[in-house]
Every structure is written in structure tokens, then in C-alpha cells.
Amino acid sequence: MGMTSVPPTTPPLPPSWTADHEGQHPKLHEMCVIDTQTMQRIIPNSVPILVDNECFSGQVMLLIRTPDVDNAATEAAPSLESAQQTSDYLSGRQRRFEFQFRVKFKKVPTGPIFLGCEVEQPVKIGRVTKGLTSVLLAMIRRINSGFHYSWGIDAKKTKQADIDRDEYEKTHLSFPVEASMDRIVITKPGETLPTMGQELPETDASVKRRRKQGAGSIEWNMEDTYTMCLWSAYVDWIQWRCMNVTGVRPFPLGLVLGTQPIYLSVYEIKNISNADYKKKRPPHYRSKLAVYSRMEFSHIAKTKGAISESSLGDHDTTDDPESSSSCLFEKRESQYEHMEEDKQLQQEDTASSTGSVSSNPDESVKGSDEETDAVAAADSSSPVNDDVIPKVE
């Protein structure tokens, strides 16, 4: 009689990770979002959470796509009403998540406001991974006016004195809030506020105008209420994967970030106007930033060194194959290093006879700011239904 193979079992999550998740899909417990200023955990697919800082007060609501949305036949639907409503809302859309914010300013920002995504430590990636990442950055830059990114501290160029003065950039990418938000609804005093957790109404013409003009396209004030949302089909927080990128197979975020958690922040660049920023395009040095809100995203099986470890309990990533993806991929890159060099030499030989062509992945995505804005302006005339994204098998 042959032996029956037993599928591996997933160890139960610590009770601290499942707290306040009654009625949610069980996979949602594996990710964690924490407001780093208040140390409060934000539970997705639940009720809006209050936020309050020196710049604004309001609410934030996180909508995360759970497995039941795509596999209703095999995945049990959540029993919590707000979670059911989230599944119904995301069903039929490509979005893997949607973040909704409602704010009222306490003071009028004088500089450009950015929405940034960053990590604490520089990423260690090889040429192949950097080339893959550059494809994504090029696509983002093409459709987002004012998009900014940095690979972080350059050990060869950044001096210790610069670090001591906070004259450096973290590894990050960021967008002007006006251009990055998929919808912005401005509500005058006395008008009815849009309902959070549902589609926010904004005309296509308004969206195109914001994306074309970027920073400064909205005149912030302390009387109106701003309800905004940001969605994406490219990042699955539960699987901790990047997906739906045309021409690129889904890959774990650990391939680029290792086991680092991700931070989403809202910040203002101090002592510069929107007009001057567009002219000078200065680096986003830490000393120049006024950070108003910062949220940490972590995963119980994919990240290490997160706030969630100290607040919810330590977790082990050693048995997770994707948590060490960056190391495995670096070994694979080393094996193909000579092959890549030969390919580059062939490209350079071809370029020398047909014209100069850059093989530097960084140069392929930088371009001039004028070119970026021109392409973004051209794209602003295209449809703004960002949910229509071809899937990559």
C-alpha cells in the first residue's frame, strides 16, 4: 500500500495578528497596517479610522481584495457586513486595493504635497532585477506627471556628513497628491459628503486636468473637505506580490525589497512653491520634508523588522520561499552575468553602426522633466478607466 502524501499545513497565526478581525476573510489577518504616529493598527475592509495631525484631520479607509472576490466557489465569503460590501465593490474591477482618505486642512500647505512609498534600507538588487524594476518605473513615469524616485543612499557619493544633516533621500518613489489620486471630490461647507467605501464621483475631465497639471492643480483651503482615493491593480498586499504588469510575470515584492516592510507617507516639501518645484525638481532630502502621515505595511510571513513585530509579536520568515527571493535571484543573476555582458556588447556593436542607444536601465527611465510632462500631457487625453488592465498569465 502506497503512502498518502500530506499537504503542508500553515501554522496558525498568533492571536495578536487575528485580533479585531472577526468576520473578515482569514487571509486578511496575514497583513498588517499600522499608523506609525499613533501606533494604531488599521483594519482593512472595516470602518473608516480617524486621523489627526498638525496639517489635517479626517478619516482613512483601506479596501483590500480578498481571495473570495476571485474564487467565490472555493473561498468562503466574509461574514462581516463591511467586508462583504468591500468584496462586492471590488468584484468586477481589476483593483487589488483602494485607499480612501477624507481630510480637512488645519493649515494651507505652501509647498507641493506628495504621496510617497518608501523603505528604510537601500535595496540590494542586481542588474537583471534592476532592469525589471526600471520597466515598471518607466511605465509609472510615462503616465504620472511629477513622478519622482530615488534608489536611496549612494555609498560612493553620499558622505556621512550629508547623512548627519539629513541631506539624503531614502529609497522611495512618490507622486504629487493632485496627480496620483485616482479620484478627488471637493465638498463645500453645507454640501453632502460622498460615502466612503463606495465609488467616489469625479468627472473624467477633472481627472485629466489634475494629471496633466500635477502639483498645484488644486487650491487647497481650510474650508472645503477633500475626499480622495488611490487604487492599483499592480500590488496584492495579501500575497505580497506585484502583478498585472503588461509583459511581466507576477513576482514577489521580496524580489526587490527583501524582507523590508513598506511605508506609505504623505509629506510636504518645505520652503518651495509649486511653481519653483516644477522648475528646479529638487531631490526629496529628509531635511526638506514635513511628514504628516506615515503608515507601515507588513506581512507575517514576508517581512522582518517591522513595527508589527514589536506590537503584535515576532514571526518567522525562514521557511517562506519568497522571503529570501532576493538572495536566490542574486545567485541566479551571478550565473547569467557573463551572458548579460555578452548581450550588452552585442547591443553596443549594433548601436555603434545604427546610432547611439543607451543600455543603462537608469537612463532608460530618467529622461528630461520636460519630456515626462509632455508625455503625461498627451496621456491626459486618454480614457481614465484605470481598471481596464490586461492580465499576464
Short mmCIF file of C-alpha atoms in Angstrom, two decimals:
data_model
loop_
_atom_site.label_atom_id
_atom_site.label_comp_id
_atom_site.label_asym_id
_atom_site.label_seq_id
_atom_site.Cartn_x
_atom_site.Cartn_y
_atom_site.Cartn_z
CA MET A 1 0.00 0.00 0.00
CA GLY A 2 1.47 3.35 -1.04
CA MET A 3 1.83 6.20 1.37
CA THR A 4 -0.55 9.12 1.01
CA SER A 5 1.18 12.46 0.80
CA VAL A 6 0.03 15.01 3.32
CA PRO A 7 -0.04 18.62 2.14
CA PRO A 8 1.97 21.03 4.29
CA THR A 9 -0.04 22.89 6.87
CA THR A 10 0.20 26.59 7.57
CA PRO A 11 0.95 27.33 11.22
CA PRO A 12 -1.83 29.24 12.98
CA LEU A 13 -1.40 32.98 13.26
CA PRO A 14 -0.64 34.43 16.69
CA PRO A 15 -3.82 35.70 18.41
CA SER A 16 -2.44 39.25 18.31
CA TRP A 17 -2.47 39.14 14.50
CA THR A 18 -6.09 37.99 14.30
CA ALA A 19 -7.43 40.41 16.92
CA ASP A 20 -10.29 42.66 15.75
CA HIS A 21 -10.68 40.62 12.54
CA GLU A 22 -13.90 38.84 13.48
CA GLY A 23 -15.95 38.19 10.35
CA GLN A 24 -13.07 39.04 7.97
CA HIS A 25 -11.55 36.70 5.40
CA PRO A 26 -8.81 34.72 7.21
CA LYS A 27 -6.11 35.70 4.71
CA LEU A 28 -6.56 39.36 5.63
CA HIS A 29 -5.06 38.61 9.04
CA GLU A 30 -1.65 37.94 7.49
CA MET A 31 -1.02 41.55 6.51
CA CYS A 32 -0.80 44.48 8.87
CA VAL A 33 -1.16 48.24 8.51
CA ILE A 34 -0.03 50.48 11.36
CA ASP A 35 -0.19 54.26 11.70
CA THR A 36 3.40 54.94 12.80
CA GLN A 37 2.46 58.19 14.53
CA THR A 38 -0.29 56.81 16.77
CA MET A 39 0.87 53.15 16.69
CA GLN A 40 -2.75 52.21 15.93
CA ARG A 41 -3.42 49.21 13.72
CA ILE A 42 -5.72 49.95 10.81
CA ILE A 43 -8.02 47.04 9.95
CA PRO A 44 -8.88 46.97 6.20
CA ASN A 45 -12.41 46.31 4.94
CA SER A 46 -13.79 47.72 8.14
CA VAL A 47 -14.94 51.18 9.23
CA PRO A 48 -13.04 54.41 8.47
CA ILE A 49 -10.31 55.24 11.00
CA LEU A 50 -9.82 58.74 12.39
CA VAL A 51 -6.55 60.52 11.55
CA ASP A 52 -5.34 63.74 13.12
CA ASN A 53 -2.04 65.56 12.74
CA GLU A 54 -0.67 69.09 12.56
CA CYS A 55 -1.69 69.52 8.92
CA PHE A 56 -5.12 67.92 8.64
CA SER A 57 -7.77 65.82 10.36
CA GLY A 58 -10.10 63.30 8.80
CA GLN A 59 -10.56 59.60 8.10
CA VAL A 60 -8.83 56.80 6.22
CA MET A 61 -10.43 53.60 4.91
CA LEU A 62 -8.47 50.73 3.39
CA LEU A 63 -10.15 48.35 0.95
CA ILE A 64 -8.19 45.14 0.25
CA ARG A 65 -9.13 42.49 -2.31
CA THR A 66 -9.56 39.15 -0.54
CA PRO A 67 -9.50 35.71 -2.27
CA ASP A 68 -13.30 35.32 -2.21
CA VAL A 69 -13.62 38.11 -4.80
CA ASP A 70 -11.96 35.96 -7.48
CA ASN A 71 -12.79 32.48 -6.16
CA ALA A 72 -16.32 32.66 -4.84
CA ALA A 73 -16.87 28.93 -5.47
CA THR A 74 -13.98 27.80 -3.24
CA GLU A 75 -13.44 30.71 -0.84
CA ALA A 76 -15.93 31.44 1.92
CA ALA A 77 -17.22 34.99 1.88
CA PRO A 78 -16.52 37.12 4.95
CA SER A 79 -19.44 37.43 7.38
CA LEU A 80 -18.72 41.00 8.47
CA GLU A 81 -21.05 43.38 6.64
CA SER A 82 -18.37 45.95 5.77
CA ALA A 83 -16.10 43.17 4.46
CA GLN A 84 -18.95 41.78 2.34
CA GLN A 85 -19.55 45.26 0.93
CA THR A 86 -15.84 45.58 0.08
CA SER A 87 -15.87 42.25 -1.77
CA ASP A 88 -18.98 43.29 -3.70
CA TYR A 89 -17.42 46.67 -4.52
CA LEU A 90 -14.12 45.20 -5.81
CA SER A 91 -15.83 42.41 -7.73
CA GLY A 92 -15.70 43.10 -11.47
CA ARG A 93 -12.83 45.54 -11.03
CA GLN A 94 -9.12 44.88 -11.51
CA ARG A 95 -8.14 46.75 -8.33
CA ARG A 96 -6.14 44.77 -5.76
CA PHE A 97 -6.67 47.55 -3.25
CA GLU A 98 -8.15 51.00 -2.84
CA PHE A 99 -7.23 53.51 -0.15
CA GLN A 100 -9.74 56.26 0.59
CA PHE A 101 -8.94 59.42 2.53
CA ARG A 102 -11.11 62.26 3.78
CA VAL A 103 -9.27 65.32 5.09
CA LYS A 104 -9.86 68.87 6.18
CA PHE A 105 -6.78 71.04 6.41
CA LYS A 106 -5.81 72.83 9.60
CA LYS A 107 -3.35 74.96 7.65
CA VAL A 108 -2.93 75.63 3.96
CA PRO A 109 0.13 73.85 2.52
CA THR A 110 2.61 76.25 0.94
CA GLY A 111 4.70 73.65 -0.88
CA PRO A 112 3.95 70.62 -3.04
CA ILE A 113 2.33 67.66 -1.27
CA PHE A 114 3.48 64.18 -2.22
CA LEU A 115 2.25 60.66 -1.62
CA GLY A 116 5.35 58.52 -1.15
CA CYS A 117 6.12 54.82 -0.93
CA GLU A 118 9.45 54.08 0.77
CA VAL A 119 11.61 51.54 2.59
CA GLU A 120 14.11 52.15 5.37
CA GLN A 121 17.17 50.47 3.85
CA PRO A 122 18.64 50.67 0.34
CA VAL A 123 17.60 47.75 -1.83
CA LYS A 124 20.27 45.29 -2.91
CA ILE A 125 19.46 44.11 -6.41
CA GLY A 126 21.47 43.01 -9.40
CA ARG A 127 21.40 44.20 -12.98
CA VAL A 128 18.58 41.91 -14.13
CA THR A 129 16.28 42.84 -11.24
CA LYS A 130 17.14 46.50 -11.67
CA GLY A 131 16.26 46.23 -15.34
CA LEU A 132 12.90 44.67 -14.43
CA THR A 133 12.26 47.42 -11.91
CA SER A 134 13.21 50.04 -14.48
CA VAL A 135 10.45 48.77 -16.78
CA LEU A 136 7.94 49.44 -14.02
CA LEU A 137 9.41 52.88 -13.26
CA ALA A 138 9.30 53.82 -16.94
CA MET A 139 5.64 52.87 -17.15
CA ILE A 140 4.82 54.82 -13.98
CA ARG A 141 6.76 57.88 -15.13
CA ARG A 142 5.05 57.85 -18.51
CA ILE A 143 1.56 58.29 -17.09
CA ASN A 144 2.26 60.37 -13.97
CA SER A 145 3.31 64.00 -14.21
CA GLY A 146 5.77 64.91 -11.46
CA PHE A 147 6.68 61.32 -10.58
CA HIS A 148 9.88 61.19 -8.51
CA TYR A 149 12.01 58.31 -7.32
CA SER A 150 15.38 57.59 -5.72
CA TRP A 151 17.40 54.43 -5.17
CA GLY A 152 18.42 55.84 -1.79
CA ILE A 153 21.82 56.49 -0.29
CA ASP A 154 24.67 56.05 -2.76
CA ALA A 155 27.59 54.66 -0.79
CA LYS A 156 30.04 56.10 -3.34
CA LYS A 157 28.59 59.62 -3.41
CA THR A 158 26.78 60.23 -0.11
CA LYS A 159 29.07 61.37 2.71
CA GLN A 160 28.48 60.73 6.41
CA ALA A 161 28.17 64.49 6.96
CA ASP A 162 25.26 64.54 4.49
CA ILE A 163 23.54 61.74 6.39
CA ASP A 164 24.06 63.51 9.71
CA ARG A 165 22.36 66.61 8.27
CA ASP A 166 19.53 64.54 6.73
CA GLU A 167 20.72 65.69 3.30
CA TYR A 168 19.87 62.39 1.64
CA GLU A 169 16.93 60.52 0.14
CA LYS A 170 15.51 57.22 1.26
CA THR A 171 14.77 54.56 -1.30
CA HIS A 172 11.36 55.67 -2.47
CA LEU A 173 9.01 56.66 -5.22
CA SER A 174 6.47 59.46 -4.88
CA PHE A 175 3.78 61.38 -6.75
CA PRO A 176 2.14 64.77 -6.34
CA VAL A 177 -1.11 64.14 -4.47
CA GLU A 178 -3.10 66.04 -7.09
CA ALA A 179 -1.82 63.81 -9.90
CA SER A 180 -1.58 60.49 -8.08
CA MET A 181 -5.06 60.25 -6.60
CA ASP A 182 -7.49 58.40 -8.85
CA ARG A 183 -10.40 60.46 -7.59
CA ILE A 184 -10.62 63.72 -5.63
CA VAL A 185 -14.00 65.08 -4.57
CA ILE A 186 -14.13 68.61 -3.14
CA THR A 187 -17.09 69.24 -0.85
CA LYS A 188 -18.04 72.79 0.06
CA PRO A 189 -19.39 73.62 3.55
CA GLY A 190 -23.02 72.54 3.81
CA GLU A 191 -22.82 70.07 0.89
CA THR A 192 -23.30 66.31 1.33
CA LEU A 193 -20.07 64.34 1.68
CA PRO A 194 -19.58 61.28 -0.55
CA THR A 195 -19.90 57.91 1.18
CA MET A 196 -16.60 56.20 1.92
CA GLY A 197 -16.29 52.58 0.85
CA GLN A 198 -18.06 53.31 -2.43
CA GLU A 199 -17.02 54.73 -5.81
CA LEU A 200 -16.09 58.39 -5.44
CA PRO A 201 -17.64 60.60 -8.16
CA GLU A 202 -15.31 62.78 -10.23
CA THR A 203 -15.67 63.66 -13.90
CA ASP A 204 -13.17 62.39 -16.47
CA ALA A 205 -12.39 65.98 -17.43
CA SER A 206 -11.42 66.81 -13.84
CA VAL A 207 -9.19 63.72 -13.56
CA LYS A 208 -7.41 64.52 -16.83
CA ARG A 209 -6.84 68.11 -15.79
CA ARG A 210 -5.26 67.07 -12.47
CA ARG A 211 -3.00 64.50 -14.08
CA LYS A 212 -1.85 66.95 -16.70
CA GLN A 213 -1.09 69.84 -14.33
CA GLY A 214 0.17 67.85 -11.35
CA ALA A 215 1.22 69.72 -8.21
CA GLY A 216 -0.68 72.97 -7.80
CA SER A 217 -3.73 71.90 -9.82
CA ILE A 218 -5.87 72.11 -6.68
CA GLU A 219 -6.04 75.19 -4.47
CA TRP A 220 -6.10 73.69 -1.00
CA ASN A 221 -8.02 75.62 1.67
CA MET A 222 -9.28 75.15 5.24
CA GLU A 223 -12.99 75.41 4.44
CA ASP A 224 -13.56 72.57 1.97
CA THR A 225 -13.42 68.84 2.69
CA TYR A 226 -11.36 66.66 0.33
CA THR A 227 -12.32 63.01 -0.18
CA MET A 228 -9.73 61.13 -2.23
CA CYS A 229 -8.89 57.61 -3.27
CA LEU A 230 -5.91 55.73 -4.67
CA TRP A 231 -6.26 52.28 -6.23
CA SER A 232 -3.98 49.87 -8.05
CA ALA A 233 -4.15 46.53 -9.82
CA TYR A 234 -0.38 46.05 -9.53
CA VAL A 235 0.19 45.18 -5.85
CA ASP A 236 -1.50 42.41 -3.89
CA TRP A 237 -0.84 43.04 -0.19
CA ILE A 238 -2.14 39.66 0.96
CA GLN A 239 0.08 37.72 -1.45
CA TRP A 240 2.82 40.37 -1.10
CA ARG A 241 3.28 40.29 -4.87
CA CYS A 242 3.46 42.60 -7.86
CA MET A 243 1.14 41.55 -10.67
CA ASN A 244 -0.83 42.58 -13.77
CA VAL A 245 2.13 44.44 -15.29
CA THR A 246 2.00 44.10 -19.05
CA GLY A 247 4.79 41.84 -20.29
CA VAL A 248 5.98 40.91 -16.80
CA ARG A 249 5.02 37.78 -14.89
CA PRO A 250 3.82 38.25 -11.29
CA PHE A 251 6.73 38.34 -8.85
CA PRO A 252 7.09 38.64 -5.06
CA LEU A 253 7.83 42.07 -3.61
CA GLY A 254 10.70 40.40 -1.75
CA LEU A 255 12.46 40.05 -5.09
CA VAL A 256 13.23 43.77 -4.93
CA LEU A 257 12.73 44.69 -1.27
CA GLY A 258 13.95 41.58 0.55
CA THR A 259 12.11 41.30 3.87
CA GLN A 260 11.62 45.03 4.43
CA PRO A 261 8.18 46.42 5.28
CA ILE A 262 6.79 49.21 3.08
CA TYR A 263 5.83 52.70 4.26
CA LEU A 264 3.19 54.91 2.67
CA SER A 265 3.53 58.57 3.65
CA VAL A 266 2.04 61.97 2.91
CA TYR A 267 4.57 64.79 3.08
CA GLU A 268 5.10 68.39 2.05
CA ILE A 269 8.35 69.74 0.62
CA LYS A 270 9.17 72.77 2.72
CA ASN A 271 10.29 76.24 1.65
CA ILE A 272 9.49 75.92 -2.04
CA SER A 273 6.44 76.82 -4.08
CA ASN A 274 4.75 74.52 -6.58
CA ALA A 275 5.98 76.70 -9.45
CA ASP A 276 9.60 76.68 -8.25
CA TYR A 277 9.48 72.95 -7.62
CA LYS A 278 8.41 72.27 -11.19
CA LYS A 279 11.31 74.39 -12.46
CA LYS A 280 14.04 73.02 -10.19
CA ARG A 281 12.88 69.46 -9.49
CA PRO A 282 14.99 69.26 -6.31
CA PRO A 283 15.78 65.97 -4.55
CA HIS A 284 13.50 64.98 -1.70
CA TYR A 285 16.06 65.25 1.10
CA ARG A 286 14.79 64.21 4.52
CA SER A 287 15.65 67.65 5.92
CA LYS A 288 13.27 69.27 3.42
CA LEU A 289 10.23 67.13 4.24
CA ALA A 290 7.35 67.77 6.61
CA VAL A 291 5.86 64.29 7.04
CA TYR A 292 2.19 64.47 8.04
CA SER A 293 1.11 60.84 7.89
CA ARG A 294 3.00 57.54 7.64
CA MET A 295 1.61 54.01 7.50
CA GLU A 296 3.59 50.80 7.69
CA PHE A 297 2.59 47.77 5.60
CA SER A 298 3.97 44.41 6.69
CA HIS A 299 3.24 40.70 6.30
CA ILE A 300 3.55 37.99 8.90
CA ALA A 301 5.41 35.62 6.56
CA LYS A 302 7.18 38.03 4.22
CA THR A 303 8.68 40.88 6.27
CA LYS A 304 11.09 41.36 9.16
CA GLY A 305 11.99 44.34 11.32
CA ALA A 306 8.51 45.88 11.16
CA ILE A 307 6.69 47.71 13.93
CA SER A 308 4.18 44.87 13.80
CA GLU A 309 6.84 42.54 15.20
CA SER A 310 7.14 44.50 18.41
CA SER A 311 3.44 45.33 18.72
CA LEU A 312 1.86 42.06 17.55
CA GLY A 313 4.62 39.55 18.13
CA ASP A 314 7.63 38.21 16.27
CA HIS A 315 7.18 35.97 13.26
CA ASP A 316 9.45 33.65 11.34
CA THR A 317 10.11 34.09 7.62
CA THR A 318 12.87 31.50 7.30
CA ASP A 319 10.53 28.83 5.91
CA ASP A 320 8.92 31.14 3.41
CA PRO A 321 10.49 30.67 -0.04
CA GLU A 322 9.62 34.18 -1.18
CA SER A 323 11.11 35.90 1.86
CA SER A 324 14.57 35.02 0.54
CA SER A 325 13.71 35.61 -3.12
CA SER A 326 16.17 38.48 -3.49
CA CYS A 327 19.08 36.29 -2.35
CA LEU A 328 18.07 33.45 -4.65
CA PHE A 329 17.68 35.83 -7.54
CA GLU A 330 21.09 37.38 -6.92
CA LYS A 331 22.63 33.89 -7.25
CA ARG A 332 20.75 33.36 -10.49
CA GLU A 333 21.95 36.73 -11.76
CA SER A 334 25.53 35.78 -10.98
CA GLN A 335 25.14 32.66 -13.09
CA TYR A 336 23.94 34.71 -16.04
CA GLU A 337 26.29 37.66 -15.55
CA HIS A 338 28.61 36.69 -18.42
CA MET A 339 25.63 36.05 -20.68
CA GLU A 340 24.29 39.53 -19.96
CA GLU A 341 27.69 41.12 -20.62
CA ASP A 342 27.94 39.36 -23.98
CA LYS A 343 24.45 40.53 -24.86
CA GLN A 344 25.32 44.11 -23.91
CA LEU A 345 28.46 44.03 -26.05
CA GLN A 346 26.39 42.83 -29.00
CA GLN A 347 23.90 45.65 -28.44
CA GLU A 348 26.69 48.19 -28.27
CA ASP A 349 28.18 46.87 -31.51
CA THR A 350 24.79 47.19 -33.17
CA ALA A 351 24.26 50.66 -31.72
CA SER A 352 27.61 51.87 -32.99
CA SER A 353 26.54 51.13 -36.54
CA THR A 354 22.96 52.39 -36.29
CA GLY A 355 23.25 55.22 -33.78
CA SER A 356 23.77 55.67 -30.07
CA VAL A 357 21.46 53.60 -27.90
CA SER A 358 21.77 53.54 -24.12
CA SER A 359 21.86 50.16 -22.38
CA ASN A 360 21.83 51.69 -18.91
CA PRO A 361 18.50 50.80 -17.23
CA ASP A 362 18.61 54.01 -15.21
CA GLU A 363 18.92 56.19 -18.28
CA SER A 364 16.00 54.44 -19.92
CA VAL A 365 13.60 55.79 -17.30
CA LYS A 366 15.03 59.17 -16.40
CA GLY A 367 14.64 61.35 -19.48
CA SER A 368 14.08 65.06 -19.11
CA ASP A 369 11.35 66.52 -16.96
CA GLU A 370 10.03 68.34 -20.00
CA GLU A 371 9.71 65.05 -21.89
CA THR A 372 7.94 63.43 -18.94
CA ASP A 373 5.44 66.26 -18.64
CA ALA A 374 4.86 66.27 -22.39
CA VAL A 375 4.07 62.55 -22.42
CA ALA A 376 1.87 62.89 -19.35
CA ALA A 377 0.00 65.73 -21.03
CA ALA A 378 -0.53 63.59 -24.11
CA ASP A 379 -1.77 60.72 -21.97
CA SER A 380 -4.21 63.02 -20.19
CA SER A 381 -6.44 62.85 -23.25
CA SER A 382 -6.78 59.07 -22.96
CA PRO A 383 -9.56 57.30 -21.04
CA VAL A 384 -9.18 57.30 -17.26
CA ASN A 385 -10.69 53.88 -16.55
CA ASP A 386 -7.60 52.50 -14.81
CA ASP A 387 -9.32 49.21 -14.01
CA VAL A 388 -9.00 48.03 -17.62
CA ILE A 389 -5.62 46.32 -17.30
CA PRO A 390 -4.61 43.24 -19.28
CA LYS A 391 -3.71 40.29 -17.11
CA VAL A 392 -0.39 38.47 -17.52
CA GLU A 393 -0.56 34.74 -17.10
#
